Coordinates of C-alpha atoms and ligand atoms in Angstrom, one line a residue:
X118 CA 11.4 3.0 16.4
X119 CA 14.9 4.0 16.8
X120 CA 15.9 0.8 14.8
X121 CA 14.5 2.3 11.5
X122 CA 17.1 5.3 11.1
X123 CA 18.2 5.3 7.9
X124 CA 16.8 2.3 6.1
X125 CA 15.3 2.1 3.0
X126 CA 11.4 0.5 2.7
X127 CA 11.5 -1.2 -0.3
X128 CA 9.1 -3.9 0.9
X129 CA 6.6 -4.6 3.9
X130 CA 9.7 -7.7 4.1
X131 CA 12.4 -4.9 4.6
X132 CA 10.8 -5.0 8.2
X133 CA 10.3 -7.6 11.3
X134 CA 6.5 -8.1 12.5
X135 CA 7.7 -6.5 15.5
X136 CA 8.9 -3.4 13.4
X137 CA 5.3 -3.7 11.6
X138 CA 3.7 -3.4 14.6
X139 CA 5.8 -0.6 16.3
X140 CA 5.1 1.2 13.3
X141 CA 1.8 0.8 13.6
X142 CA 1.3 1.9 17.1
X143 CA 3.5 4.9 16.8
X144 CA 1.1 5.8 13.9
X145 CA -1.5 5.6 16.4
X146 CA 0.0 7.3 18.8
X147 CA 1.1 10.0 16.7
X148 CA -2.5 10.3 14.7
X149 CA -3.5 11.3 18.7
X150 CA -0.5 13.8 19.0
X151 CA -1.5 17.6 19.0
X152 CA 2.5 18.3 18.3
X153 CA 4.8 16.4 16.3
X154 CA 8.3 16.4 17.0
X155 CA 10.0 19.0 14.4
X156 CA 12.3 17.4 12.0
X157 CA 13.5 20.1 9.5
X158 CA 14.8 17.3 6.4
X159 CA 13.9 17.5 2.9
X160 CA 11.4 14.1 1.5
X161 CA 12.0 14.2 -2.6
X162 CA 9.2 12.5 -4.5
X163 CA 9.8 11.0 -7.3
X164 CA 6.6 9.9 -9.0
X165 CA 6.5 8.7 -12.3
X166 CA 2.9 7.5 -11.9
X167 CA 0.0 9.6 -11.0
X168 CA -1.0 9.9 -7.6
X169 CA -3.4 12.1 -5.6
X170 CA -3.5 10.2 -1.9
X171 CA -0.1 9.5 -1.6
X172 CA 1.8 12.5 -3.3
X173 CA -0.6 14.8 -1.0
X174 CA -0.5 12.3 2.2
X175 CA 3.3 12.3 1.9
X176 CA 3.7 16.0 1.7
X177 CA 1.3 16.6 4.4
X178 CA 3.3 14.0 6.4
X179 CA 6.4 15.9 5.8
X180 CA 5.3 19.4 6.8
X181 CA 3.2 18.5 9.9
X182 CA 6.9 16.9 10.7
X183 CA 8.3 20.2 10.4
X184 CA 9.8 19.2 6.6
X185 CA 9.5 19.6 3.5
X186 CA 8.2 17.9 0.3
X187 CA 9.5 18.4 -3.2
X188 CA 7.9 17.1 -5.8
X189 CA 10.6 15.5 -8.3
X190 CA 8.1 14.4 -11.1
X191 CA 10.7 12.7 -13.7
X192 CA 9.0 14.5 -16.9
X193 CA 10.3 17.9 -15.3
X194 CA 13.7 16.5 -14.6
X195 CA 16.7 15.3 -16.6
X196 CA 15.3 11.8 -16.2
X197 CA 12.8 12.2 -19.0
X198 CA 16.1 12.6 -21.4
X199 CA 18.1 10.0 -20.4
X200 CA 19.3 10.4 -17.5
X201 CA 20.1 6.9 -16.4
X202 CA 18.8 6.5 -12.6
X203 CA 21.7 5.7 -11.2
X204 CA 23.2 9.0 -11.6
X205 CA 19.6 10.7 -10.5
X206 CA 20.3 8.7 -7.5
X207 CA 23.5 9.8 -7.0
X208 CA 22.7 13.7 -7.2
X209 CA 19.7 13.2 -5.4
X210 CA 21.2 12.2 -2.1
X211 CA 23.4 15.0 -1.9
X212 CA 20.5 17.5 -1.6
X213 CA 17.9 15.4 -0.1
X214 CA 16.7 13.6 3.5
X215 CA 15.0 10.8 2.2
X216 CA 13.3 9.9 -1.1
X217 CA 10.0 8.3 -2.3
X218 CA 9.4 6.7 -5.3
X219 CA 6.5 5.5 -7.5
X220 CA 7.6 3.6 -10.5
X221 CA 6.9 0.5 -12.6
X222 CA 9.7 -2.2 -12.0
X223 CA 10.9 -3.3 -8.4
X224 CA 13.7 -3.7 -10.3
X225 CA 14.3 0.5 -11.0
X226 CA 13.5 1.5 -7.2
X227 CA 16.2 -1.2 -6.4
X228 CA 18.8 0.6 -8.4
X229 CA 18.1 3.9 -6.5
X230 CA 18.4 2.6 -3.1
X231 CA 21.3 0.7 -4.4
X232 CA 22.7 3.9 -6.0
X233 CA 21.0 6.9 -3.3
X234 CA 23.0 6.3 0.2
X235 CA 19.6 8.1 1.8
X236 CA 16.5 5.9 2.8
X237 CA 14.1 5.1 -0.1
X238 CA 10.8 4.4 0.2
X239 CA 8.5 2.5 -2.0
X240 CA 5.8 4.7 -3.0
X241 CA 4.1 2.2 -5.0
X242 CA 5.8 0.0 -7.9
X243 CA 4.2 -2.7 -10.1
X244 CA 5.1 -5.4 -7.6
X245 CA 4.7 -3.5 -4.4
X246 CA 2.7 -0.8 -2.3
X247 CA 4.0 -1.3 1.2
X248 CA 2.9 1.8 2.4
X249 CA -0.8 1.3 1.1
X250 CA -0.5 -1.4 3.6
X251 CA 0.3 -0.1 6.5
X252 CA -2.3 1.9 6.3
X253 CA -5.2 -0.9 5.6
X254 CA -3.4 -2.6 8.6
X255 CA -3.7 0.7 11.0
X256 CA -7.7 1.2 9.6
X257 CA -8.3 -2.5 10.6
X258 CA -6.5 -2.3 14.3
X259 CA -8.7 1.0 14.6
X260 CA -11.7 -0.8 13.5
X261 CA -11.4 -4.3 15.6
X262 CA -9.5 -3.1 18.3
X263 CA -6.8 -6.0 17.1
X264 CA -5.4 -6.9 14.2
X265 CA -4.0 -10.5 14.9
X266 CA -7.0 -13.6 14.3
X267 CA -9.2 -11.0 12.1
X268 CA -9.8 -12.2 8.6
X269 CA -9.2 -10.2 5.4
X270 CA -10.5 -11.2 2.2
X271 CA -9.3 -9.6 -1.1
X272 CA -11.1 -10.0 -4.3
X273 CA -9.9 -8.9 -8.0
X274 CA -6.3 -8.8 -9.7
X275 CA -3.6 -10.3 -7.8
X276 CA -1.8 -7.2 -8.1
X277 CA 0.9 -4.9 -6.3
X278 CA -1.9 -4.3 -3.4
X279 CA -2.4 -7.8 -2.9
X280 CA 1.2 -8.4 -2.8
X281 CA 1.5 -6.3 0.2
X282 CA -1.6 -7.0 1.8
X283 CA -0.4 -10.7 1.4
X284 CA 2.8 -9.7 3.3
X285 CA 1.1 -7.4 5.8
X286 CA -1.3 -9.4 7.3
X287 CA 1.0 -12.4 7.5
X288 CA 3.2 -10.6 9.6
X289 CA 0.7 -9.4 11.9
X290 CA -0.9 -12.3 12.1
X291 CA -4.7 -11.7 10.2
X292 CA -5.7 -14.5 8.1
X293 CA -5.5 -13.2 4.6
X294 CA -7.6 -14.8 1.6
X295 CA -6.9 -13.8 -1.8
X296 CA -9.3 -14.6 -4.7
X297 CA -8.7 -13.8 -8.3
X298 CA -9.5 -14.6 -11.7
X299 CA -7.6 -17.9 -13.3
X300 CA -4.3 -16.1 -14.5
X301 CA -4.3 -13.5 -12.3
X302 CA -3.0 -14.9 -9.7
X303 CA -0.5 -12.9 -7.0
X304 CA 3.1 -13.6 -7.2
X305 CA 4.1 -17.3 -6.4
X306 CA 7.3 -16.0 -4.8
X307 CA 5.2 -13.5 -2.7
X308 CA 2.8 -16.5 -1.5
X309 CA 5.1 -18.3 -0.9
X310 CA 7.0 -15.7 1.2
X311 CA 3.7 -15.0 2.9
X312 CA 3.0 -18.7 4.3
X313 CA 6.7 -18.7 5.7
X314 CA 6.2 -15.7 7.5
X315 CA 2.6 -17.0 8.6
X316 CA 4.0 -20.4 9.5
X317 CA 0.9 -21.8 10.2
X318 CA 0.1 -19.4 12.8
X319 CA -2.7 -17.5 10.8
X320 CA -3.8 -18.5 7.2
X321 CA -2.9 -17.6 4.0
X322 CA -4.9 -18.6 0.8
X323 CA -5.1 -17.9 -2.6
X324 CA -8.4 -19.1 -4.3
X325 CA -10.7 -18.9 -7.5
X326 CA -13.6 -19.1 -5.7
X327 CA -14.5 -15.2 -4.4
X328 CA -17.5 -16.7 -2.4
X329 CA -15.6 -19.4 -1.0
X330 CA -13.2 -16.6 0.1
X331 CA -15.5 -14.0 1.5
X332 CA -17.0 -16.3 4.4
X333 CA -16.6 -15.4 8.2
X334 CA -14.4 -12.3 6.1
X335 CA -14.4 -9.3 8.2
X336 CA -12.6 -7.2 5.7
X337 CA -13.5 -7.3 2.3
X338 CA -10.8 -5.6 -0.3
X339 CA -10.4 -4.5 -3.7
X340 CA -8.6 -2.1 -6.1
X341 CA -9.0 -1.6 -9.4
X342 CA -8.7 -4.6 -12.4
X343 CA -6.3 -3.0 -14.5
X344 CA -3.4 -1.1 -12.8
X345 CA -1.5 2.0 -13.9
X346 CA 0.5 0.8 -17.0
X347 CA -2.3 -1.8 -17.8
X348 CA -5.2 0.4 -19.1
X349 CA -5.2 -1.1 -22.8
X350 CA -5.9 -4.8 -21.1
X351 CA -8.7 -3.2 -19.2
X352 CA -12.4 -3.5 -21.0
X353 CA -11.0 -7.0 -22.1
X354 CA -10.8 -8.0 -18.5
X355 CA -14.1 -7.0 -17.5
X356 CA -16.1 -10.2 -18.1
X357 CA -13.3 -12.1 -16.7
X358 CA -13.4 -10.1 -13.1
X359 CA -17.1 -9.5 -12.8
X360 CA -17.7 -12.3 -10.3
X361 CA -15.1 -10.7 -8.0
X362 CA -17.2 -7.6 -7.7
X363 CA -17.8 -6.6 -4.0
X364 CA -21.4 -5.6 -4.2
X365 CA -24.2 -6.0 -1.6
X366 CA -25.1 -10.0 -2.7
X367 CA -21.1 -10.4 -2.0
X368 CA -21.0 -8.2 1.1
X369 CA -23.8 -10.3 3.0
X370 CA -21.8 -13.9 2.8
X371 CA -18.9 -12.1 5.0
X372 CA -19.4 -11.8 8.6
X373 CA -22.6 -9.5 9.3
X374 CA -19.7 -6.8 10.6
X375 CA -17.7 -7.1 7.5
X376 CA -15.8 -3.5 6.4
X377 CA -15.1 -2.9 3.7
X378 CA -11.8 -1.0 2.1
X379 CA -10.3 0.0 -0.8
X380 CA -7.0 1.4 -1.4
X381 CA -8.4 4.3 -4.2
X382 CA -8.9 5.4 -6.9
X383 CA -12.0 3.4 -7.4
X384 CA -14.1 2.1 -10.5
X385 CA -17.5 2.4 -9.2
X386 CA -19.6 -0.6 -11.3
X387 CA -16.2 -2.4 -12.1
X388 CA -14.8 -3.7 -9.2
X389 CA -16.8 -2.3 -6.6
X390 CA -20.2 -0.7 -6.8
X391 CA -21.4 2.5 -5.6
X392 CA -23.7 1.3 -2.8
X393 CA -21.1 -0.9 -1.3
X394 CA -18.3 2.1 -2.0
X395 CA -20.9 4.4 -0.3
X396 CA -22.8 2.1 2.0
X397 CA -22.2 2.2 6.0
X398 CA -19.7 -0.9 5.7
X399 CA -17.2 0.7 3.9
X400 CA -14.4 2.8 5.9
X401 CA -12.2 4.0 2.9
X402 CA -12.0 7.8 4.0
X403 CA -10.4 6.5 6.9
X404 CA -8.3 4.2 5.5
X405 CA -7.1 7.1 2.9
X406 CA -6.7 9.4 6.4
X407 CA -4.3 6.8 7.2
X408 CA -1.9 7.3 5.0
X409 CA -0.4 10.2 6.3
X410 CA -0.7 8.8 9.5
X411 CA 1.3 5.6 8.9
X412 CA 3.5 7.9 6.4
X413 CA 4.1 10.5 9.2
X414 CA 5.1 7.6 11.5
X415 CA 7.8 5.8 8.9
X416 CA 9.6 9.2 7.8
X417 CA 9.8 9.8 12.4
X418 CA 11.3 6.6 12.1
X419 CA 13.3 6.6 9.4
X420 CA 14.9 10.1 9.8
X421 CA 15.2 9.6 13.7
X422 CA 12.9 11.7 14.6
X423 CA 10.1 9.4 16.5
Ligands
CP168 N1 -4.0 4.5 -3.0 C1 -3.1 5.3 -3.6 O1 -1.9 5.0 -3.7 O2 -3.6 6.4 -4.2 P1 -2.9 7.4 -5.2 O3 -2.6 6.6 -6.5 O4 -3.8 8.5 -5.4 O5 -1.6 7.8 -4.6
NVA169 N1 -3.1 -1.3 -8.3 C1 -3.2 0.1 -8.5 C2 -3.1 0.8 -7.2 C3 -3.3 2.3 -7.3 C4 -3.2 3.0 -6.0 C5 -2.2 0.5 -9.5 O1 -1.1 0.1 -9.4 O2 -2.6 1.3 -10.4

């Protein structure tokens, strides 16, 4: 993955579906490794979201690299006052490897990378959570041996997930089916994007109709119906998303070896319910496993160090 030093990951589309795929084979190569190759660099995170999996998966990732994390939270740092990002940026680079960021607009992680003259990574932004993605992608090749001709159904908001699940599967070649309430649709731009990568090759659909969707599906996906920024829209969507619930009724119109995934944190009774969450379909523990594994695989990449 020697083609990856230095770049940022901004987007799954920052990457070829040969790149995708690379990526995801070193990750399973590297999940198998005993050692890892030792890669003494610096990974800031800048998170001004909450995070458990992929503050801790990133970390994790870093020292099993032989690295370091440090956690750059923006209320501890001058960004909190003012400090307009661009200059953060600047700074930044001089003392770090590489940087991850969680944020709200595409728009601010833009102006880092554009700013920051080390690789950024998207650690999750309003639009966007590439790296969630690779890791659904790595769970699903584990789980069918293939990821190319499986079918992945995703039911609820047509949100940063979807986006990249959209992206993700179209350039690996799953079919990917995404249902959602009316006005909650994924971005057109992102669709849109999606079909020209598919090109007719595998499917890509976006649909009201959750039952419609989940037929011959063998992965069913959710997240949560209101975001991180959204929470006050939240018990006013409720009625609106119930019939895209994955629960057992749902679960038994997909193929009979449906998995099920979810990115994490759940709702259990909103979007997906505890039996289903719990049940012997689902596989999020190892899709949350996967994280540092497809994490651990990107920053080898991106630092050189594969
Ligand atoms: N799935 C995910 O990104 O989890 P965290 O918000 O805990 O990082
Ligand atoms: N769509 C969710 C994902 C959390 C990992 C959010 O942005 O809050």
């Amino acid at each position: 993955m020697t083609g990856l030093i230095g770049r940022d990951f901004l987007s799954l589309a920052d990457l070829s579906p040969e790149e995708v795929r690379g990526l995801l084979h070193l990750a399973a190569e590297m999940k198998g490794r005993k050692v890892t190759p030792h890669c003494p660099k610096l990974l800031g995170l800048v998170f001004s979201k909450a995070s458990t999996r992929t503050r801790v998966s990133f970390s994790a990732a870093m020292f099993q690299l032989g690295g370091q994390a440090i956690d750059l939270n923006p209320s501890v740092t001058q960004v909190s006052r003012g400090e307009p990002l661009a200059d953060t940026a600047r700074v930044l680079d001089r003392y770090l490897d590489v940087v991850a960021i969680r944020t709200f607009a595409q728009e601010d992680l833009e102006t880092f990378a554009r700013y920051a003259e080390i690789p950024v990574i998207n650690a999750l932004t309003d639009l966007a959570h590439p790296c969630q993605a690779l890791a659904d992608l790595l769970t699903v090749r584990e789980q069918f041996g293939r990821i190319e001709g499986t079918t992945l159904t995703y039911v609820g908001d047509g949100n940063n997930v979807a986006h990249s699940l959209l992206l993700g599967c179209a350039m690996t070649g799953a079919n990917v089916r995404v249902a959602t309430p009316q006005g909650f649709e994924p971005n057109p731009d992102i669709v849109e994007k999606a079909k020209a990568i598919a090109n007719g090759r595998s499917e890509v659909t976006v649909t009201q109709d959750p039952i419609a969707a989940v037929k011959d599906a063998n992965v069913l996906y959710t997240d949560v119906w209101a975001s991180m920024g959204q929470e006050s829209e939240a018990d006013d969507r409720l009625p609106r998303f119930q019939p895209y619930q994955i629960n057992n009724d749902l679960l038994a119109k997909a193929d009979s070896e449906a998995i099920v995934l979810h990115c994490l944190p759940a709702h259990r009774g909103e979007e997906i319910t505890e039996s289903v969450l719990e049940g012997d379909r689902s596989r999020v523990w190892d899709q949350a496993e996967n994280r540092m594994h497809v994490q651990k695989a990107l920053l080898a990449s991106i630092l050189g160090a594969a």
